[in-house]
Amino acid sequence: MKFGGTSVADALCIRQVVDILEQHYKNGDKLAVVVSAQRGVTDQLIEITGKLPTAKDDSIIVPLIQALGKRHMTALEGAAPDYVAEAGAVIEERLICLQNILFAVYNLRELTPRSKDYIISFGERLLAPVISAALHQRGIPSTVLDGCEAGILTTPRHGESTALFESDERIKKRVGPLLEKEIPVIMGFMGCSASGTVTTLGRSGSDYSASILGAGIDADEIWIWTDVDGIMTCDPRVINDARVMGSLSYSEVMELSYFGAKVMHPRSIEPAMRKNILVRVKNTFNPSHQGTVIVRNGQRDNRVVKALTYIDKVAAININGAQMIGRPGVAKAIFTILAEHEVNVMMISQGSSEANISLIVDEEHLNIAVQALSNLVKQGVVREVTHNHNVCAVAVVGAGMAGAPGTGGRIFTALGKNCVNVMMISQGSSEANISFVVNQKDGARAVRVLHDEFRLSEESDE
Ligand code: ASP
Ligand code: MG
C-alpha cells in the first residue's frame, strides 16, 4: 500500500492511514507500506536546492529546517504521542544531516545531480519514521527502510532513474521476511545505483516504488492510496461530470499517464504488469469507495472509448521540404538531433507524401527543438521548420478501440459537427489511443464534445 503526500499531510490524515492499515493487519493481511513525502515538502526541497548555489547568503537554510522540524514533530505528537522521544530523535538527526548538506551546497556554490537527488529524498526520510511510530502507537510492530535498503536498484540516471530487474531478488530477500512479523514502512521515490549512490525515480515516483516493491515481493495486489476516488474519465477541472472508472487495463492506464493525465507516475504500471499484479487506486478519505482496479484486461466492459486526456502545455513543429521525399535517413536525422538535445517528442505524424513531418513536443522544449532543427535546414536536409505554440493535444483512450471499426469516424464526425478544426492526428498501432491536435482555444470544447459523444459520464455495466 502506498500513501501519497495528501494522505499523510498532517496528524489527522496519518491517523486515518493507520486506521486503514490496522484494519487490514487485524484481518491477517500481510502488508508493506510505501510512503511519499508530506504534501509540498519535495517542492520545498527542490526550490531551496535551486537557490543555494547562487544565493546571496545562507539565511534561507535554517528557517526551512525549522519549518520541516515543526511540521514533522507536530505530526508525530498527534499520531504517536508515546513515541515522540524515540522517533523524534531520528527526525532530529536527519534534519541536522540535511542542514549540513544544504550549508555545504551553499559554501561550495555547486549542486551536482547526485547531491540534488540525496537532498530531495529527505521528504520521505523525515516522514517514514512518523508513520512507523504511528503503527507502534497501535501496537503494530514496524521497521523503516529507505528505498535502497528495501532493495531497489536503479540506473544511475539521477532525477529520473529506472529500476533494474535485479531489484526483484533483493526486495524478496530484504522485505519478504519482514512481512511475516510486522508492517515495514518503506520510503518511496528513491533507490540506489550499483555504486550505492542515492537516486530518485522522478516526480511522483513513490507510485513507481510501490509497483517495484509489489513486483519484488510477488504481492497479490498493489494499492495506491490517494486523495480522489479513483481514475477519472477526464480531468474534473475540465469536465465537471467526469466519472470514476471501475476498471482499466494496464495499457489504458499507461496511455493515460504518458499523455499527461496525473493518474499515476508513468512508469509505475510496468512492474505490476510484468508480474500481472492487480493495482487498485483508492481514496484515503473515502476508503469505502471501491476505487479503480487496474488489471491485464479491463473487465467485462463494452465501452470502446474509456477516457480522455488533454494537455495544453505542448507545441507543434512542422518540418517541410520536397527533398525529404523518398530519402532514407531524414527521420533519423530529425530524431537524433532532438534526442541529443533531450527534447521529449510526444506525437509524430508523417503523411505518405513524405514532404512533411509534424511533431508535438513539451512547450518547454520548443525553443531548443527549433534551434536544433535549424541545423538540418542549414545542411539542406529539410527546407523549413515552422512551429505553433497555440495548440493542445487530446488523447482518446480505450483498449476496446483496437479492431473496432468506426471509432475514428465517430470522433472526427463529432468534432466536425461542433466546428473543431483538427490540425494533426496520430494513432499508434496498439490502437488503444487516438491522439489529435487542435487550436488551444478549442481544446476544452473538443474534450467536452467527445465526453458527451461517448457518454463517459454515464455509468455503464463496467
Ligand atoms: N515526494 C515525491 C514527489 O513529490 C514523490 C511522490 O510524491 O510520489 O514527487
Ligand atoms: Mg505525490
CSV table of C-alpha atoms and ligand atoms in Angstrom, one decimal:
chain,number,residue,atom,x,y,z
A,1,MET,CA,0.0,0.0,0.0
A,2,LYS,CA,1.3,3.4,-1.0
A,3,PHE,CA,0.1,6.6,0.6
A,4,GLY,CA,0.6,9.9,-1.3
A,5,GLY,CA,1.5,13.3,0.0
A,6,THR,CA,-2.0,14.5,0.8
A,7,SER,CA,-2.9,11.2,2.5
A,8,VAL,CA,-0.1,11.9,5.1
A,9,ALA,CA,-0.3,15.7,5.2
A,10,ASP,CA,-0.9,16.0,8.9
A,11,ALA,CA,-1.5,14.0,12.1
A,12,LEU,CA,-5.2,13.7,11.4
A,13,CYS,CA,-4.6,12.2,8.0
A,14,ILE,CA,-1.9,10.0,9.3
A,15,ARG,CA,-4.3,8.6,11.9
A,16,GLN,CA,-6.7,7.8,9.1
A,17,VAL,CA,-3.9,6.0,7.2
A,18,VAL,CA,-3.1,4.0,10.3
A,19,ASP,CA,-6.8,3.1,10.8
A,20,ILE,CA,-6.7,1.6,7.3
A,21,LEU,CA,-3.5,-0.3,8.0
A,22,GLU,CA,-4.6,-1.6,11.4
A,23,GLN,CA,-7.9,-2.9,9.9
A,24,HIS,CA,-6.0,-4.9,7.2
A,25,TYR,CA,-3.4,-6.1,9.6
A,26,LYS,CA,-6.0,-7.4,12.0
A,27,ASN,CA,-7.7,-9.2,9.2
A,28,GLY,CA,-4.5,-11.1,8.7
A,29,ASP,CA,-3.3,-9.4,5.5
A,30,LYS,CA,0.4,-9.1,5.1
A,31,LEU,CA,1.3,-5.6,4.2
A,32,ALA,CA,4.2,-3.4,3.2
A,33,VAL,CA,3.8,0.3,3.2
A,34,VAL,CA,5.4,2.8,0.9
A,35,VAL,CA,5.2,6.5,1.9
A,36,SER,CA,5.9,9.6,-0.1
A,37,ALA,CA,6.8,13.0,1.5
A,38,GLN,CA,4.2,15.1,3.1
A,39,ARG,CA,2.4,17.3,0.6
A,40,GLY,CA,4.7,20.2,-0.6
A,41,VAL,CA,7.9,19.1,1.1
A,42,THR,CA,9.6,17.8,-2.0
A,43,ASP,CA,8.7,21.1,-3.7
A,44,GLN,CA,10.3,23.0,-0.9
A,45,LEU,CA,13.5,20.9,-1.1
A,46,ILE,CA,13.7,21.3,-4.9
A,47,GLU,CA,13.2,25.1,-4.5
A,48,ILE,CA,16.0,25.6,-2.0
A,49,THR,CA,18.5,23.4,-3.9
A,50,GLY,CA,17.8,25.6,-6.9
A,51,LYS,CA,18.5,28.8,-5.0
A,52,LEU,CA,21.5,27.8,-2.8
A,53,PRO,CA,24.3,27.8,-5.4
A,54,THR,CA,23.7,31.4,-6.3
A,55,ALA,CA,22.1,32.7,-3.0
A,56,LYS,CA,23.4,36.0,-1.6
A,57,ASP,CA,23.7,34.4,1.8
A,58,ASP,CA,22.8,31.3,3.7
A,59,SER,CA,19.8,32.8,5.6
A,60,ILE,CA,17.2,30.6,3.9
A,61,ILE,CA,18.6,27.3,5.3
A,62,VAL,CA,17.7,27.5,9.0
A,63,PRO,CA,14.1,28.7,8.5
A,64,LEU,CA,13.4,25.7,6.2
A,65,ILE,CA,15.0,23.2,8.6
A,66,GLN,CA,12.9,24.7,11.5
A,67,ALA,CA,9.7,24.6,9.5
A,68,LEU,CA,10.3,21.0,8.5
A,69,GLY,CA,11.1,20.1,12.1
A,70,LYS,CA,8.0,21.7,13.4
A,71,ARG,CA,5.7,20.1,10.8
A,72,HIS,CA,7.1,16.6,11.3
A,73,MET,CA,7.2,16.9,15.1
A,74,THR,CA,3.6,18.1,15.2
A,75,ALA,CA,2.5,15.2,13.0
A,76,LEU,CA,4.5,12.8,15.3
A,77,GLU,CA,3.0,14.2,18.5
A,78,GLY,CA,-0.5,13.9,17.1
A,79,ALA,CA,-0.1,10.4,15.6
A,80,ALA,CA,2.2,8.7,18.0
A,81,PRO,CA,2.3,10.6,21.4
A,82,ASP,CA,4.0,7.7,23.2
A,83,TYR,CA,6.9,7.6,20.7
A,84,VAL,CA,7.8,11.2,20.4
A,85,ALA,CA,11.2,10.8,22.1
A,86,GLU,CA,12.2,7.8,20.1
A,87,ALA,CA,11.1,8.8,16.6
A,88,GLY,CA,11.8,12.5,17.4
A,89,ALA,CA,15.5,11.7,17.9
A,90,VAL,CA,15.6,10.1,14.4
A,91,ILE,CA,13.9,13.1,12.8
A,92,GLU,CA,16.2,15.5,14.6
A,93,GLU,CA,19.3,13.6,13.4
A,94,ARG,CA,18.1,13.6,9.8
A,95,LEU,CA,17.3,17.3,10.0
A,96,ILE,CA,20.9,18.0,11.2
A,97,CYS,CA,22.2,15.9,8.3
A,98,LEU,CA,20.0,17.8,5.8
A,99,GLN,CA,21.1,21.2,7.2
A,100,ASN,CA,24.8,20.3,6.9
A,101,ILE,CA,24.3,19.2,3.3
A,102,LEU,CA,22.5,22.4,2.5
A,103,PHE,CA,25.3,24.5,4.0
A,104,ALA,CA,27.8,22.5,2.0
A,105,VAL,CA,25.9,23.3,-1.3
A,106,TYR,CA,25.8,26.9,-0.4
A,107,ASN,CA,29.5,27.0,0.5
A,108,LEU,CA,30.7,25.1,-2.5
A,109,ARG,CA,28.3,27.0,-4.7
A,110,GLU,CA,27.7,23.8,-6.5
A,111,LEU,CA,24.9,21.4,-6.9
A,112,THR,CA,25.5,18.1,-8.6
A,113,PRO,CA,22.7,15.9,-9.9
A,114,ARG,CA,23.9,13.4,-7.3
A,115,SER,CA,23.7,15.7,-4.3
A,116,LYS,CA,20.4,17.1,-5.5
A,117,ASP,CA,18.9,13.5,-5.5
A,118,TYR,CA,20.0,12.9,-2.0
A,119,ILE,CA,18.6,16.2,-0.8
A,120,ILE,CA,15.2,15.8,-2.4
A,121,SER,CA,14.8,12.4,-0.9
A,122,PHE,CA,14.6,13.9,2.6
A,123,GLY,CA,10.9,14.5,2.5
A,124,GLU,CA,10.5,10.7,2.6
A,125,ARG,CA,13.3,10.3,5.1
A,126,LEU,CA,11.6,12.6,7.5
A,127,LEU,CA,8.1,11.2,7.2
A,128,ALA,CA,8.7,7.4,7.3
A,129,PRO,CA,9.7,7.4,11.0
A,130,VAL,CA,6.5,9.2,11.8
A,131,ILE,CA,4.3,6.6,10.1
A,132,SER,CA,6.2,3.7,11.7
A,133,ALA,CA,5.8,5.3,15.1
A,134,ALA,CA,2.1,5.7,14.5
A,135,LEU,CA,1.9,2.0,13.9
A,136,HIS,CA,3.8,1.3,17.1
A,137,GLN,CA,1.3,3.5,18.8
A,138,ARG,CA,-1.4,0.9,17.8
A,139,GLY,CA,0.8,-1.9,19.0
A,140,ILE,CA,1.8,-3.0,15.5
A,141,PRO,CA,5.5,-3.9,15.0
A,142,SER,CA,7.2,-1.9,12.2
A,143,THR,CA,10.6,-1.0,11.0
A,144,VAL,CA,11.7,1.7,8.5
A,145,LEU,CA,13.7,1.0,5.3
A,146,ASP,CA,14.9,3.5,2.8
A,147,GLY,CA,14.5,2.6,-0.9
A,148,CYS,CA,18.0,1.3,-1.2
A,149,GLU,CA,17.7,-0.9,2.0
A,150,ALA,CA,14.5,-2.3,0.6
A,151,GLY,CA,16.4,-3.5,-2.4
A,152,ILE,CA,15.5,-1.0,-5.2
A,153,LEU,CA,18.5,-1.0,-7.5
A,154,THR,CA,18.3,1.6,-10.3
A,155,THR,CA,20.0,3.0,-13.4
A,156,PRO,CA,22.4,5.8,-12.4
A,157,ARG,CA,20.3,8.5,-14.1
A,158,HIS,CA,19.8,11.0,-11.4
A,159,GLY,CA,16.4,12.6,-11.1
A,160,GLU,CA,14.7,10.1,-13.4
A,161,SER,CA,16.1,6.7,-12.7
A,162,THR,CA,14.6,3.3,-13.6
A,163,ALA,CA,14.5,0.2,-11.5
A,164,LEU,CA,16.6,-2.8,-12.7
A,165,PHE,CA,15.3,-6.3,-12.8
A,166,GLU,CA,17.9,-7.4,-10.2
A,167,SER,CA,15.8,-5.4,-7.7
A,168,ASP,CA,13.2,-8.3,-7.6
A,169,GLU,CA,15.5,-10.8,-5.9
A,170,ARG,CA,16.9,-8.2,-3.5
A,171,ILE,CA,13.5,-7.0,-2.5
A,172,LYS,CA,12.3,-10.5,-1.9
A,173,LYS,CA,15.2,-11.2,0.4
A,174,ARG,CA,15.0,-8.0,2.4
A,175,VAL,CA,11.3,-7.1,2.5
A,176,GLY,CA,9.8,-10.6,2.2
A,177,PRO,CA,10.8,-11.9,5.7
A,178,LEU,CA,9.6,-8.7,7.4
A,179,LEU,CA,6.0,-9.3,6.2
A,180,GLU,CA,5.7,-12.3,8.4
A,181,LYS,CA,6.1,-10.3,11.6
A,182,GLU,CA,5.4,-6.6,11.0
A,183,ILE,CA,4.4,-3.8,8.7
A,184,PRO,CA,7.6,-2.4,7.1
A,185,VAL,CA,7.4,1.2,6.2
A,186,ILE,CA,9.5,1.9,3.1
A,187,MET,CA,10.5,5.3,1.8
A,188,GLY,CA,9.2,5.9,-1.7
A,189,PHE,CA,10.7,7.9,-4.5
A,190,MET,CA,14.2,6.6,-4.1
A,191,GLY,CA,16.5,3.7,-4.8
A,192,CYS,CA,20.3,3.5,-5.3
A,193,SER,CA,22.5,2.8,-8.3
A,194,ALA,CA,25.1,-0.1,-8.3
A,195,SER,CA,27.7,2.2,-6.7
A,196,GLY,CA,25.3,2.7,-3.8
A,197,THR,CA,24.5,6.3,-4.6
A,198,VAL,CA,21.0,7.5,-3.8
A,199,THR,CA,18.9,8.0,-7.0
A,200,THR,CA,15.3,9.3,-7.3
A,201,LEU,CA,12.7,7.9,-9.6
A,202,GLY,CA,11.1,11.1,-11.0
A,203,ARG,CA,8.4,13.3,-9.5
A,204,SER,CA,5.5,11.3,-8.0
A,205,GLY,CA,7.9,8.4,-8.0
A,206,SER,CA,6.5,6.7,-4.9
A,207,ASP,CA,3.8,5.1,-7.1
A,208,TYR,CA,6.6,3.6,-9.0
A,209,SER,CA,8.3,2.5,-5.8
A,210,ALA,CA,5.1,0.7,-4.7
A,211,SER,CA,4.9,-1.1,-8.0
A,212,ILE,CA,8.6,-2.1,-8.0
A,213,LEU,CA,8.3,-3.4,-4.4
A,214,GLY,CA,5.0,-5.2,-5.1
A,215,ALA,CA,6.6,-7.0,-8.0
A,216,GLY,CA,9.6,-7.8,-5.8
A,217,ILE,CA,7.6,-9.5,-3.1
A,218,ASP,CA,5.1,-11.0,-5.6
A,219,ALA,CA,2.3,-9.2,-3.9
A,220,ASP,CA,-1.3,-10.2,-4.6
A,221,GLU,CA,-2.3,-6.6,-5.0
A,222,ILE,CA,-0.8,-3.1,-5.1
A,223,TRP,CA,-2.9,-0.4,-3.6
A,224,ILE,CA,-2.3,3.3,-4.4
A,225,TRP,CA,-4.0,5.4,-1.8
A,226,THR,CA,-4.6,9.0,-2.9
A,227,ASP,CA,-7.0,11.8,-2.4
A,228,VAL,CA,-9.5,11.1,-5.1
A,229,ASP,CA,-11.9,8.2,-5.5
A,230,GLY,CA,-10.1,6.6,-8.4
A,231,ILE,CA,-9.0,7.3,-12.0
A,232,MET,CA,-11.5,9.5,-13.8
A,233,THR,CA,-12.8,9.7,-17.4
A,234,CYS,CA,-11.3,13.1,-17.7
A,235,ASP,CA,-9.7,15.9,-15.6
A,236,PRO,CA,-12.6,17.1,-13.5
A,237,ARG,CA,-11.4,20.7,-13.8
A,238,VAL,CA,-12.2,20.5,-17.5
A,239,ILE,CA,-15.2,18.2,-17.4
A,240,ASN,CA,-17.3,18.8,-14.3
A,241,ASP,CA,-19.2,15.5,-14.6
A,242,ALA,CA,-16.2,13.3,-15.1
A,243,ARG,CA,-16.7,9.9,-13.6
A,244,VAL,CA,-14.5,7.5,-11.6
A,245,MET,CA,-13.9,4.4,-13.7
A,246,GLY,CA,-14.4,1.0,-12.1
A,247,SER,CA,-11.7,-0.8,-14.0
A,248,LEU,CA,-9.0,-0.2,-16.6
A,249,SER,CA,-6.3,-2.3,-18.3
A,250,TYR,CA,-2.6,-1.8,-17.8
A,251,SER,CA,-2.3,-0.4,-21.3
A,252,GLU,CA,-5.1,2.1,-20.8
A,253,VAL,CA,-3.5,3.5,-17.7
A,254,MET,CA,-0.2,3.7,-19.4
A,255,GLU,CA,-1.7,5.6,-22.3
A,256,LEU,CA,-3.4,8.0,-19.9
A,257,SER,CA,-0.4,8.6,-17.8
A,258,TYR,CA,2.1,9.0,-20.6
A,259,PHE,CA,-0.3,11.5,-22.0
A,260,GLY,CA,-0.4,13.9,-19.2
A,261,ALA,CA,-3.2,12.6,-17.0
A,262,LYS,CA,-2.0,12.9,-13.5
A,263,VAL,CA,-3.2,9.5,-12.6
A,264,MET,CA,0.0,7.8,-11.7
A,265,HIS,CA,3.7,8.0,-12.3
A,266,PRO,CA,4.0,7.0,-16.0
A,267,ARG,CA,6.4,4.1,-15.4
A,268,SER,CA,4.5,2.7,-12.3
A,269,ILE,CA,2.4,0.2,-14.3
A,270,GLU,CA,5.4,-1.7,-15.8
A,271,PRO,CA,6.5,-3.7,-12.8
A,272,ALA,CA,2.9,-4.6,-11.9
A,273,MET,CA,2.2,-5.6,-15.5
A,274,ARG,CA,5.3,-7.7,-15.7
A,275,LYS,CA,4.1,-9.8,-12.7
A,276,ASN,CA,0.4,-9.5,-13.6
A,277,ILE,CA,-0.4,-7.9,-10.2
A,278,LEU,CA,-3.8,-6.2,-9.7
A,279,VAL,CA,-3.4,-2.5,-8.9
A,280,ARG,CA,-6.1,-0.6,-7.0
A,281,VAL,CA,-6.4,3.2,-6.8
A,282,LYS,CA,-8.3,4.3,-3.7
A,283,ASN,CA,-9.2,7.4,-1.7
A,284,THR,CA,-7.7,7.6,1.9
A,285,PHE,CA,-10.5,10.0,2.8
A,286,ASN,CA,-13.3,7.7,1.4
A,287,PRO,CA,-12.0,4.2,1.9
A,288,SER,CA,-15.3,2.5,1.4
A,289,HIS,CA,-15.4,3.6,-2.2
A,290,GLN,CA,-14.3,0.7,-4.4
A,291,GLY,CA,-11.9,2.9,-6.4
A,292,THR,CA,-10.4,1.9,-9.7
A,293,VAL,CA,-9.0,-1.6,-10.4
A,294,ILE,CA,-6.2,-2.0,-13.0
A,295,VAL,CA,-5.8,-5.5,-14.5
A,296,ARG,CA,-4.4,-7.0,-17.6
A,297,ASN,CA,-7.7,-6.9,-19.5
A,298,GLY,CA,-10.2,-4.2,-18.3
A,299,GLN,CA,-13.1,-6.4,-17.1
A,300,ARG,CA,-16.4,-7.1,-18.8
A,301,ASP,CA,-16.6,-3.8,-20.5
A,302,ASN,CA,-18.4,-2.8,-23.6
A,303,ARG,CA,-17.0,0.6,-24.0
A,304,VAL,CA,-14.6,1.3,-26.8
A,305,VAL,CA,-13.6,4.7,-25.5
A,306,LYS,CA,-13.0,5.0,-21.8
A,307,ALA,CA,-11.2,8.2,-21.0
A,308,LEU,CA,-9.8,11.4,-22.4
A,309,THR,CA,-6.8,13.4,-21.6
A,310,TYR,CA,-5.9,16.9,-22.6
A,311,ILE,CA,-2.5,18.7,-22.5
A,312,ASP,CA,-2.2,22.3,-23.3
A,313,LYS,CA,1.5,22.7,-22.5
A,314,VAL,CA,2.6,21.5,-25.8
A,315,ALA,CA,3.7,23.0,-29.1
A,316,ALA,CA,3.6,21.8,-32.7
A,317,ILE,CA,6.6,21.7,-35.0
A,318,ASN,CA,6.3,21.2,-38.8
A,319,ILE,CA,9.2,20.1,-40.8
A,320,ASN,CA,8.8,20.6,-44.6
A,321,GLY,CA,10.8,20.0,-47.7
A,322,ALA,CA,10.5,18.3,-51.1
A,323,GLN,CA,14.0,17.0,-50.6
A,324,MET,CA,12.6,14.7,-47.8
A,325,ILE,CA,10.5,12.7,-50.3
A,326,GLY,CA,11.8,9.1,-50.7
A,327,ARG,CA,15.0,9.9,-49.0
A,328,PRO,CA,16.0,7.5,-46.2
A,329,GLY,CA,17.6,8.9,-43.1
A,330,VAL,CA,15.7,12.2,-42.8
A,331,ALA,CA,13.6,10.9,-39.9
A,332,LYS,CA,16.8,9.5,-38.4
A,333,ALA,CA,18.5,12.9,-38.7
A,334,ILE,CA,15.5,14.7,-37.1
A,335,PHE,CA,15.0,12.4,-34.1
A,336,THR,CA,18.7,12.0,-33.5
A,337,ILE,CA,19.3,15.7,-33.2
A,338,LEU,CA,16.2,16.1,-31.0
A,339,ALA,CA,17.4,13.3,-28.7
A,340,GLU,CA,20.8,14.8,-28.5
A,341,HIS,CA,19.1,18.0,-27.2
A,342,GLU,CA,17.0,16.0,-24.8
A,343,VAL,CA,13.7,17.0,-26.4
A,344,ASN,CA,10.8,14.9,-25.5
A,345,VAL,CA,8.6,14.1,-28.6
A,346,MET,CA,5.0,13.3,-27.6
A,347,MET,CA,3.4,12.8,-31.0
A,348,ILE,CA,4.7,12.2,-34.5
A,349,SER,CA,2.9,12.2,-37.8
A,350,GLN,CA,4.1,11.9,-41.4
A,351,GLY,CA,1.9,11.9,-44.4
A,352,SER,CA,2.5,9.4,-47.2
A,353,SER,CA,3.8,12.2,-49.5
A,354,GLU,CA,6.7,12.3,-47.1
A,355,ALA,CA,7.2,16.0,-47.7
A,356,ASN,CA,6.2,16.9,-44.2
A,357,ILE,CA,6.8,15.6,-40.7
A,358,SER,CA,4.8,17.1,-37.7
A,359,LEU,CA,5.8,16.7,-34.1
A,360,ILE,CA,4.3,17.6,-30.8
A,361,VAL,CA,6.8,18.5,-28.0
A,362,ASP,CA,6.6,19.8,-24.5
A,363,GLU,CA,6.2,23.5,-24.6
A,364,GLU,CA,9.3,23.9,-22.5
A,365,HIS,CA,11.4,22.1,-25.1
A,366,LEU,CA,10.1,24.1,-28.1
A,367,ASN,CA,12.9,26.7,-28.4
A,368,ILE,CA,15.7,24.2,-28.1
A,369,ALA,CA,14.0,21.8,-30.5
A,370,VAL,CA,13.5,24.6,-33.2
A,371,GLN,CA,17.1,25.7,-32.7
A,372,ALA,CA,18.4,22.1,-33.0
A,373,LEU,CA,16.3,21.5,-36.2
A,374,SER,CA,17.5,24.7,-37.8
A,375,ASN,CA,20.9,22.9,-38.2
A,376,LEU,CA,19.1,20.5,-40.6
A,377,VAL,CA,17.8,23.4,-42.6
A,378,LYS,CA,21.4,24.8,-42.9
A,379,GLN,CA,22.6,21.4,-44.0
A,380,GLY,CA,19.9,21.2,-46.6
A,381,VAL,CA,18.3,18.1,-45.2
A,382,VAL,CA,15.0,19.8,-44.8
A,383,ARG,CA,13.7,23.1,-46.3
A,384,GLU,CA,11.9,24.8,-43.4
A,385,VAL,CA,10.9,24.4,-39.8
A,386,THR,CA,7.8,26.2,-38.5
A,387,HIS,CA,6.1,26.0,-35.2
A,388,ASN,CA,2.9,26.8,-33.4
A,389,HIS,CA,2.6,27.5,-29.7
A,390,ASN,CA,-1.1,27.8,-29.5
A,391,VAL,CA,-2.1,24.2,-29.7
A,392,CYS,CA,-3.2,21.5,-27.4
A,393,ALA,CA,-3.3,17.7,-27.7
A,394,VAL,CA,-6.1,15.4,-26.8
A,395,ALA,CA,-5.9,11.7,-26.4
A,396,VAL,CA,-8.8,9.4,-26.7
A,397,VAL,CA,-8.0,6.2,-24.8
A,398,GLY,CA,-9.7,2.7,-24.7
A,399,ALA,CA,-8.3,-0.7,-25.3
A,400,GLY,CA,-11.6,-1.6,-26.9
A,401,MET,CA,-10.8,0.6,-29.9
A,402,ALA,CA,-8.4,-2.0,-31.2
A,403,GLY,CA,-10.1,-3.7,-34.1
A,404,ALA,CA,-13.4,-1.8,-33.6
A,405,PRO,CA,-14.2,-0.1,-36.9
A,406,GLY,CA,-15.8,3.3,-36.8
A,407,THR,CA,-14.4,4.8,-33.6
A,408,GLY,CA,-12.1,7.2,-35.5
A,409,GLY,CA,-15.1,8.1,-37.7
A,410,ARG,CA,-17.2,8.9,-34.6
A,411,ILE,CA,-14.5,11.0,-33.0
A,412,PHE,CA,-13.9,13.2,-36.0
A,413,THR,CA,-17.5,13.4,-37.1
A,414,ALA,CA,-18.4,14.7,-33.6
A,415,LEU,CA,-15.6,17.2,-33.7
A,416,GLY,CA,-16.5,18.4,-37.2
A,417,LYS,CA,-20.2,18.9,-36.3
A,418,ASN,CA,-19.0,21.1,-33.5
A,419,CYS,CA,-16.7,23.1,-35.7
A,420,VAL,CA,-13.5,21.9,-34.0
A,421,ASN,CA,-10.7,22.1,-36.6
A,422,VAL,CA,-8.2,19.2,-36.2
A,423,MET,CA,-4.6,20.1,-37.1
A,424,MET,CA,-2.9,16.7,-36.7
A,425,ILE,CA,-3.8,13.1,-35.9
A,426,SER,CA,-1.9,10.2,-34.7
A,427,GLN,CA,-2.8,6.6,-33.8
A,428,GLY,CA,-0.3,4.2,-32.5
A,429,SER,CA,-0.7,0.6,-33.8
A,430,SER,CA,-1.7,-0.5,-30.3
A,431,GLU,CA,-4.9,1.2,-31.3
A,432,ALA,CA,-5.6,1.9,-27.6
A,433,ASN,CA,-5.1,5.6,-28.2
A,434,ILE,CA,-6.1,8.1,-30.9
A,435,SER,CA,-4.5,11.5,-30.4
A,436,PHE,CA,-5.1,14.7,-32.2
A,437,VAL,CA,-4.1,18.3,-32.0
A,438,VAL,CA,-6.4,21.3,-32.1
A,439,ASN,CA,-6.1,25.1,-31.6
A,440,GLN,CA,-5.6,25.9,-28.0
A,441,LYS,CA,-8.9,27.7,-27.8
A,442,ASP,CA,-10.8,24.6,-29.0
A,443,GLY,CA,-9.2,22.2,-26.6
A,444,ALA,CA,-11.6,22.2,-23.7
A,445,ARG,CA,-14.6,22.1,-26.1
A,446,ALA,CA,-13.1,19.2,-28.1
A,447,VAL,CA,-12.9,17.2,-24.8
A,448,ARG,CA,-16.5,18.2,-23.8
A,449,VAL,CA,-17.8,17.1,-27.2
A,450,LEU,CA,-16.2,13.7,-27.0
A,451,HIS,CA,-17.0,13.2,-23.4
A,452,ASP,CA,-20.7,13.6,-24.4
A,453,GLU,CA,-20.4,11.7,-27.7
A,454,PHE,CA,-19.1,8.6,-25.8
A,455,ARG,CA,-21.4,9.2,-22.8
A,456,LEU,CA,-18.5,8.9,-20.5
A,457,SER,CA,-20.3,10.5,-17.5
A,458,GLU,CA,-22.9,7.7,-17.6
A,459,GLU,CA,-22.3,4.5,-15.6
A,460,SER,CA,-22.3,1.5,-17.8
A,461,ASP,CA,-22.2,-2.1,-16.8
A,462,GLU,CA,-18.4,-1.9,-16.2
B,1,ASP,N1,7.7,13.1,-2.9
B,1,ASP,C1,7.9,12.8,-4.3
B,1,ASP,C2,7.3,13.9,-5.1
B,1,ASP,O1,6.7,14.9,-4.6
B,1,ASP,C3,7.4,11.5,-4.7
B,1,ASP,C4,5.9,11.3,-4.6
B,1,ASP,O2,5.2,12.2,-4.0
B,1,ASP,O3,5.5,10.3,-5.1
B,1,ASP,O4,7.5,13.9,-6.3
B,2,MG,MG,3.0,12.8,-4.8
